[in-house]
PDB file of C-alpha atoms and ligand atoms in Angstrom:
ATOM      1  CA  UNK A1322      69.953 143.670  56.514  1.00  0.00           C
ATOM      2  CA  UNK A1323      71.999 146.625  55.605  1.00  0.00           C
ATOM      3  CA  UNK A1324      69.803 149.422  55.481  1.00  0.00           C
ATOM      4  CA  UNK A1325      66.477 150.103  57.147  1.00  0.00           C
ATOM      5  CA  UNK A1326      63.686 150.622  54.550  1.00  0.00           C
ATOM      6  CA  UNK A1327      61.630 153.819  54.914  1.00  0.00           C
ATOM      7  CA  UNK A1328      58.559 153.374  52.683  1.00  0.00           C
ATOM      8  CA  UNK A1329      56.026 150.578  52.029  1.00  0.00           C
ATOM      9  CA  UNK A1330      57.551 150.429  48.624  1.00  0.00           C
ATOM     10  CA  UNK A1331      61.039 149.801  50.173  1.00  0.00           C
ATOM     11  CA  UNK A1332      59.561 147.181  52.388  1.00  0.00           C
ATOM     12  CA  UNK A1333      57.802 145.405  49.379  1.00  0.00           C
ATOM     13  CA  UNK A1334      61.074 145.469  47.365  1.00  0.00           C
ATOM     14  CA  UNK A1335      62.785 143.863  50.357  1.00  0.00           C
ATOM     15  CA  UNK A1336      59.927 141.168  50.744  1.00  0.00           C
ATOM     16  CA  UNK A1337      60.102 140.417  46.894  1.00  0.00           C
ATOM     17  CA  UNK A1338      63.823 140.126  47.082  1.00  0.00           C
ATOM     18  CA  UNK A1339      63.626 137.788  49.899  1.00  0.00           C
ATOM     19  CA  UNK A1340      60.839 135.709  48.316  1.00  0.00           C
ATOM     20  CA  UNK A1341      62.594 135.633  44.889  1.00  0.00           C
ATOM     21  CA  UNK A1342      65.916 134.488  46.199  1.00  0.00           C
ATOM     22  CA  UNK A1343      64.034 131.453  47.567  1.00  0.00           C
ATOM     23  CA  UNK A1344      62.039 130.874  44.395  1.00  0.00           C
ATOM     24  CA  UNK A1345      58.764 131.262  46.256  1.00  0.00           C
ATOM     25  CA  UNK A1346      57.137 133.407  43.846  1.00  0.00           C
ATOM     26  CA  UNK A1347      55.165 130.363  42.400  1.00  0.00           C
ATOM     27  CA  UNK A1348      53.619 129.886  45.776  1.00  0.00           C
ATOM     28  CA  UNK A1349      52.301 133.531  45.961  1.00  0.00           C
ATOM     29  CA  UNK A1350      49.017 133.578  44.185  1.00  0.00           C
ATOM     30  CA  UNK A1351      46.476 135.839  45.350  1.00  0.00           C
ATOM     31  CA  UNK A1352      44.431 133.000  46.955  1.00  0.00           C
ATOM     32  CA  UNK A1353      47.403 131.720  49.042  1.00  0.00           C
ATOM     33  CA  UNK A1354      48.576 135.069  50.091  1.00  0.00           C
ATOM     34  CA  UNK A1355      45.005 135.974  51.349  1.00  0.00           C
ATOM     35  CA  UNK A1356      44.788 132.800  53.267  1.00  0.00           C
ATOM     36  CA  UNK A1357      48.200 133.424  54.695  1.00  0.00           C
ATOM     37  CA  UNK A1358      47.110 136.981  55.714  1.00  0.00           C
ATOM     38  CA  UNK A1359      43.898 135.769  57.415  1.00  0.00           C
ATOM     39  CA  UNK A1360      45.713 132.831  59.181  1.00  0.00           C
ATOM     40  CA  UNK A1361      48.300 135.468  60.415  1.00  0.00           C
ATOM     41  CA  UNK A1362      45.344 137.645  61.672  1.00  0.00           C
ATOM     42  CA  UNK A1363      44.112 134.616  63.447  1.00  0.00           C
ATOM     43  CA  UNK A1364      47.424 134.052  65.247  1.00  0.00           C
ATOM     44  CA  UNK A1365      46.989 137.610  66.825  1.00  0.00           C
ATOM     45  CA  UNK A1366      43.420 136.463  68.038  1.00  0.00           C
ATOM     46  CA  UNK A1367      45.152 133.425  69.497  1.00  0.00           C
ATOM     47  CA  UNK A1368      46.991 135.561  72.050  1.00  0.00           C
ATOM     48  CA  UNK A1369      43.571 136.923  73.273  1.00  0.00           C
ATOM     49  CA  UNK A1370      41.632 133.753  73.214  1.00  0.00           C
ATOM     50  CA  UNK A1371      39.881 133.097  76.683  1.00  0.00           C
ATOM     51  CA  UNK A1372      41.812 135.898  78.380  1.00  0.00           C
ATOM     52  CA  UNK A1373      39.929 138.299  80.697  1.00  0.00           C
ATOM     53  CA  UNK A1374      40.032 142.097  80.160  1.00  0.00           C
ATOM     54  CA  UNK A1375      42.477 142.049  83.199  1.00  0.00           C
ATOM     55  CA  UNK A1376      44.664 139.335  81.422  1.00  0.00           C
ATOM     56  CA  UNK A1377      44.802 141.544  78.231  1.00  0.00           C
ATOM     57  CA  UNK A1378      45.814 144.666  80.341  1.00  0.00           C
ATOM     58  CA  UNK A1379      48.590 142.571  81.783  1.00  0.00           C
ATOM     59  CA  UNK A1380      49.769 141.294  78.527  1.00  0.00           C
ATOM     60  CA  UNK A1381      49.805 144.782  77.036  1.00  0.00           C
ATOM     61  CA  UNK A1382      52.114 145.732  79.955  1.00  0.00           C
ATOM     62  CA  UNK A1383      54.293 142.623  79.399  1.00  0.00           C
ATOM     63  CA  UNK A1384      57.106 143.592  76.850  1.00  0.00           C
ATOM     64  CA  UNK A1385      57.649 139.707  76.105  1.00  0.00           C
ATOM     65  CA  UNK A1386      53.974 139.237  75.263  1.00  0.00           C
ATOM     66  CA  UNK A1387      53.793 142.559  73.228  1.00  0.00           C
ATOM     67  CA  UNK A1388      56.960 141.215  71.218  1.00  0.00           C
ATOM     68  CA  UNK A1389      55.045 137.998  70.215  1.00  0.00           C
ATOM     69  CA  UNK A1390      52.120 140.045  68.965  1.00  0.00           C
ATOM     70  CA  UNK A1391      54.532 142.345  67.179  1.00  0.00           C
ATOM     71  CA  UNK A1392      55.773 139.178  65.206  1.00  0.00           C
ATOM     72  CA  UNK A1393      52.242 138.514  64.236  1.00  0.00           C
ATOM     73  CA  UNK A1394      51.566 141.952  63.124  1.00  0.00           C
ATOM     74  CA  UNK A1395      54.779 141.856  61.048  1.00  0.00           C
ATOM     75  CA  UNK A1396      53.455 138.628  59.458  1.00  0.00           C
ATOM     76  CA  UNK A1397      50.046 140.340  58.614  1.00  0.00           C
ATOM     77  CA  UNK A1398      51.902 143.330  57.142  1.00  0.00           C
ATOM     78  CA  UNK A1399      54.138 141.064  55.132  1.00  0.00           C
ATOM     79  CA  UNK A1400      51.367 138.983  53.658  1.00  0.00           C
ATOM     80  CA  UNK A1401      49.167 142.308  52.981  1.00  0.00           C
ATOM     81  CA  UNK A1402      52.308 143.824  51.113  1.00  0.00           C
ATOM     82  CA  UNK A1403      52.850 140.778  49.185  1.00  0.00           C
ATOM     83  CA  UNK A1404      49.146 140.437  48.185  1.00  0.00           C
ATOM     84  CA  UNK A1405      49.066 144.049  47.200  1.00  0.00           C
ATOM     85  CA  UNK A1406      52.215 143.572  45.025  1.00  0.00           C
ATOM     86  CA  UNK A1407      50.705 140.669  43.467  1.00  0.00           C
ATOM     87  CA  UNK A1408      47.698 142.394  42.350  1.00  0.00           C
ATOM     88  CA  UNK A1409      49.620 145.680  41.399  1.00  0.00           C
ATOM     89  CA  UNK A1410      47.990 147.614  44.180  1.00  0.00           C
ATOM     90  CA  UNK A1411      49.962 150.481  45.641  1.00  0.00           C
ATOM     91  CA  UNK A1412      49.494 150.175  49.398  1.00  0.00           C
ATOM     92  CA  UNK A1413      50.150 153.653  50.144  1.00  0.00           C
ATOM     93  CA  UNK A1414      47.545 154.896  47.637  1.00  0.00           C
ATOM     94  CA  UNK A1415      45.161 152.082  49.021  1.00  0.00           C
ATOM     95  CA  UNK A1416      45.252 153.378  52.521  1.00  0.00           C
ATOM     96  CA  UNK A1417      44.910 157.068  51.463  1.00  0.00           C
ATOM     97  CA  UNK A1418      41.896 156.167  49.243  1.00  0.00           C
ATOM     98  CA  UNK A1419      40.364 154.278  52.128  1.00  0.00           C
ATOM     99  CA  UNK A1420      41.006 157.093  54.664  1.00  0.00           C
ATOM    100  CA  UNK A1421      39.273 159.594  52.117  1.00  0.00           C
ATOM    101  CA  UNK A1422      36.321 156.990  51.740  1.00  0.00           C
ATOM    102  CA  UNK A1423      35.871 156.758  55.641  1.00  0.00           C
ATOM    103  CA  UNK A1424      36.158 160.472  55.982  1.00  0.00           C
ATOM    104  CA  UNK A1425      32.935 160.760  53.895  1.00  0.00           C
ATOM    105  CA  UNK A1426      31.261 157.857  55.558  1.00  0.00           C
ATOM    106  CA  UNK A1427      32.265 159.157  59.047  1.00  0.00           C
ATOM    107  CA  UNK A1428      32.190 162.921  59.181  1.00  0.00           C
ATOM    108  CA  UNK A1429      33.685 164.227  62.453  1.00  0.00           C
ATOM    109  CA  UNK A1430      30.524 166.042  63.602  1.00  0.00           C
ATOM    110  CA  UNK A1431      28.447 162.789  63.231  1.00  0.00           C
ATOM    111  CA  UNK A1432      31.076 160.221  64.232  1.00  0.00           C
ATOM    112  CA  UNK A1433      32.916 161.687  67.048  1.00  0.00           C
ATOM    113  CA  UNK A1434      32.904 159.664  70.300  1.00  0.00           C
ATOM    114  CA  UNK A1435      30.611 156.919  69.061  1.00  0.00           C
ATOM    115  CA  UNK A1436      31.160 153.550  67.412  1.00  0.00           C
ATOM    116  CA  UNK A1437      28.073 153.270  65.358  1.00  0.00           C
ATOM    117  CA  UNK A1438      28.327 152.155  61.776  1.00  0.00           C
ATOM    118  CA  UNK A1439      28.072 154.879  59.127  1.00  0.00           C
ATOM    119  CA  UNK A1440      24.567 153.394  58.045  1.00  0.00           C
ATOM    120  CA  UNK A1441      23.431 154.107  61.523  1.00  0.00           C
ATOM    121  CA  UNK A1442      24.728 157.795  62.030  1.00  0.00           C
TER     122      UNK A1442
HETATM  123 MG1   MG B2221      52.685 134.208  62.521  1.00  0.00          MG
END
């Protein structure tokens, strides 16, 4: 990799180039990209399965364990970006729109310091 990408659009371009060079676009339909995204999210969960709170805290302090989770987070982001690209969703705009939606659902004066759902505020 020559240049480090700076934006989600740059990352998506890099992923699409990687995919297209391997002729994998034919596999990247919305269903399979969604399944892959969910499977990668489950791979994060696998790191925490049957672990105590103390085990998890030890993992969080272990650079080797964190690196393994980092790989799964990268996989999640990769499939989320590929799914967005396939559906012509701008991921930056999608996140901004969701933050704005959540700001309305969770106004600071009602939501600060509690984890209740917006329907219970
Ligand atoms: Mg993975």
